[in-house]
Amino acid sequence: MKKSALQIARAAYCPKLPEAIKAGVRCVEGDATCSVADQEEIAQLFPHTYGMPVLRFEPCDEVRHCPAINVGVILSGGQAPGGHNVISGLFDGLKTLNPDSRLYGFLLGPAGLINHQYKELTADIINEYRNTGGFDIIGSGRTKLETKEQFDSGLEILRALDIKALVIIGGDDSNTNACVLAEYYKKINAGVQVIGCPKTIDGDLKNEMIETSFGFDTACKVYGEMIGNIQRDCNSAQKYWHFIKLMGRSASHITLECALQTQPNICLISEEIEREHMTLDGVVTYIANIVAERAAKGLNYGVAIIPEGVIEFIPAMKKLIAELNDFLAKYAKEFARVPRNEQIKYIIDHISPENAAIYASLPERVARQLTLDRDPHGNVQVSLIETEKLLGEMVGRKLAQMKEAGKYNGKFSTQYHFFGYEGRCATPSNFDADYCYSLGYTASLLIGEGKTGYMASVRNTTRPAAEWIAGGVPVTMMMNMERRNATMKPVIQKALVDLEGEPFKYFASHRDEWARETMYVYPGPIQYFGPTEVCDQPTVTLALEQQTHTKHGKRLD
Ligand code: FBP
C-alpha cells in the first residue's frame, strides 16, 4: 500500500517508555482502596475485585520471564489517536515476558468477542500500524458488553483460543463493563484476567490516578491548529464571526483546552452554564453583548467555540428535551402521521406551556432536529443538533433587536464549523504515541503479575516520559452509583470540567480580555520531529492541573 513520507518516517519512531519499566520490574502494592462513593453498594456488587491496592512498577535487577500466555484485545467505542500504540506496547511487553506469547484482536469492538470474530496480531501486522492514528488494525464498535449471555459467549472463544487475559481499551462505560466482566470471570473461576486502558478524546475519564485519557492530547492539538487557522483568516478578512462546535459529548474539556491553546473571543463551558442556571436567552445575550462591544470598536469579527453537549446543560433546554423524549416515545405513531408543515405547531400544542414557549422560540431547523433525530433508546442525539447554527441565528436576531433599540451598530456575518471526526484518527502526537505505548506495555506487566479488574495507569505525565510512573488502579476505586435507564448502576464516575480547577480558573480570569481584544494564538500543526519544547508538550489542561504551566506557556521544570 502506498504510504506518505510522514507515514514512512513515523513508522521508525520509538515511543518513549518510563525508565522504571524498561528492564526488570517489581510490583509494589499500596494500601487497600475503596470506591469514590457508595462504598457499601459497590463492595457488595464486586466482592472479588473490590478494595484491591493501587499498584506501582519499580525497577529491579531481576528480569522476570513468565510462561507463554495468549491475550485478547478489544478496541471499544469512538476512535482516539494512539490506539494502535496501546496494542503495539501490549504486544512488545508480552513478547518481552515470553517470546512465545500470542496476541489476538477481536474485530469491530466488543461484538467481535461475543460473535467470535478475531485475528491473530503477528509482528508483521503490528509493525504496519506502529505510531499511526485510527483503530483500523482490528476496528472498533459500540456494542455494550454487559449481559451474562455475552460474557459466557465470550468465554467460549477465549477458551477455544486458550486466552488467559483480555485487554479492553475504552472509555468510562467500556471500562465499567470490563470490571463487571473481571468480577464475573473471577467469580466463576474462568481463569481469564481482564485489564482496562483509558481511552477517549473527550477527556472525561480522569481522576487522581488516571491523569488523562489517551487521544485527548492529539485531538485537541488538531482542533487547536484548525481554530488557530480560522482565527488568522478571521483576523485577515475582518468580516465574519465564526461559530465553531467541538466534539466532547457532555464534557467541555476539549473546548476548554482549545480555548487555552488559542484564546478565542468567546468560549462556552457547559458545566458553568449549568452551575449559573443560564437560560438560552442568557447565553445568546452574553454572546450578543460581546459582538456589540467589539462592533463598537469597529471589530465586526470574532471566533466563538462551543462544546457539542451545551444544549443539555441549559436547564430549560434540558427540561424541554426530557419532555420531548417522553412525548415522542408515547405518541410516536400519531406524530408520524402529522404532515411535515404542521409538526412544529403540533408539538407546541401538545407540550407544557413553559416548554412550548422555548420550543417556539427556536429556529425551525433546530426545532425539527429536536423532534426527528433520535437514538435507539428514544433520546434526542444532541451531537446532531446544530448548536453552532442555533446560537449564531439567535444572536443575529438579538442583535437586530439591539440595533432597533440603538444599542448596536455593526455588521454580523457568520460562518459555521463542527470539528470532531477530523481529530479522532490523527497521527498521534509524541505525547499520545509515548503515553499509549506505555499504557499498553503496563497492561502487559499487569497481566504478567496475574492481576484482574485493574486499569493500566501512567502518571506524572507532565514530566519527561522517562520519569512517568507506571502501575495499575482497581477499577472499582473509580466507581459510584448512578441512575442509568431508570435503575441505579455501578459506573466509573465521569469527570466533567471542574469549575474550581486551575484550567477553568485560568480561562475565566482571561476570557474578558480575549473577548474585547484580538489576542489569538496560532498553535500550528502537530510537530513530530524537532525540539522537545515544540514536539513533546502535554496539553495546557494537564500542565495547569499539575501546575507546570506559567504565564508564558512554558514549563516550570
Ligand atoms: P467515546 O466516548 O466512545 O470515546 O467517543 C467520543 C466521541 O467522539 C464523542 O466526542 C462524540 O460525541 C461521539 O464519540 C460520536 O460518536 P460516533 O462516532 O458514534 O458518531
Coordinates of N, CA and C in Angstrom, one line a residue, residues 6-16 82-86 88 126-134 426-430 432-434 437 528:
L6 N 5.4 11.1 5.7 CA 5.4 11.2 7.1 C 5.1 9.8 7.7
Q7 N 4.2 9.0 7.0 CA 3.9 7.6 7.5 C 5.2 6.8 7.6
I8 N 6.1 7.0 6.5 CA 7.3 6.2 6.5 C 8.2 6.6 7.6
A9 N 8.4 7.9 7.7 CA 9.3 8.4 8.8 C 8.8 8.1 10.2
R10 N 7.5 8.2 10.3 CA 6.9 8.0 11.6 C 6.9 6.5 12.1
A11 N 6.9 5.6 11.1 CA 7.0 4.2 11.4 C 8.2 3.8 12.2
A12 N 9.3 4.6 12.0 CA 10.6 4.4 12.7 C 10.6 5.0 14.1
Y13 N 9.6 5.8 14.4 CA 9.7 6.4 15.8 C 9.6 5.4 16.9
C14 N 10.5 5.5 17.9 CA 10.5 4.6 19.0 C 9.8 5.3 20.2
P15 N 8.6 4.9 20.5 CA 7.9 5.6 21.6 C 8.7 5.5 22.9
K16 N 8.7 6.6 23.7 CA 9.4 6.6 25.0 C 8.7 5.8 26.0
G82 N -3.8 7.0 19.0 CA -2.9 6.3 19.8 C -3.3 4.8 20.1
G83 N -4.5 4.4 19.7 CA -5.0 3.1 20.0 C -4.0 2.0 19.5
H84 N -3.4 2.3 18.3 CA -2.5 1.3 17.7 C -1.2 1.2 18.6
N85 N -0.9 2.3 19.2 CA 0.3 2.2 20.1 C 0.1 1.5 21.4
V86 N -1.2 1.5 21.9 CA -1.5 0.7 23.0 C -1.3 -0.7 22.7
S88 N 0.5 -2.0 20.2 CA 1.9 -2.4 19.9 C 2.7 -2.4 21.3
I126 N 1.5 -5.8 13.4 CA 1.8 -4.8 14.4 C 2.7 -3.7 13.8
N127 N 3.8 -4.2 13.1 CA 4.7 -3.2 12.6 C 4.1 -2.2 11.6
E128 N 3.1 -2.7 10.9 CA 2.4 -1.8 9.9 C 1.7 -0.7 10.6
Y129 N 1.3 -0.9 11.8 CA 0.4 0.1 12.5 C 1.1 1.0 13.6
R130 N 2.4 0.7 13.8 CA 3.1 1.5 14.9 C 3.0 3.0 14.6
N131 N 2.6 3.8 15.6 CA 2.6 5.2 15.6 C 1.6 5.8 14.6
T132 N 0.7 5.0 14.2 CA -0.4 5.5 13.2 C -1.7 5.8 14.0
G133 N -2.5 6.7 13.4 CA -3.8 7.0 14.0 C -4.8 6.0 13.7
G134 N -6.0 6.1 14.2 CA -7.1 5.2 13.8 C -7.1 4.0 14.7
A426 N -6.2 11.2 14.0 CA -5.0 11.8 13.5 C -3.8 11.0 14.0
T427 N -2.7 11.2 13.3 CA -1.4 10.5 13.7 C -1.1 11.0 15.1
P428 N -0.9 10.1 16.1 CA -0.8 10.5 17.5 C 0.4 11.4 17.7
S429 N 0.2 12.5 18.5 CA 1.3 13.4 18.9 C 2.4 12.5 19.6
N430 N 3.5 13.1 19.8 CA 4.6 12.4 20.6 C 4.0 12.0 22.0
D432 N 0.9 11.4 22.9 CA 0.0 10.2 22.8 C 0.7 8.9 22.3
A433 N 1.7 9.1 21.4 CA 2.4 7.9 21.0 C 3.1 7.3 22.2
D434 N 3.8 8.1 23.0 CA 4.5 7.6 24.1 C 3.6 7.1 25.2
Y437 N 1.8 3.8 24.2 CA 2.7 2.7 24.2 C 3.0 2.3 25.6
Y528 N 6.1 16.4 14.8 CA 6.5 15.1 15.2 C 8.0 15.0 15.3

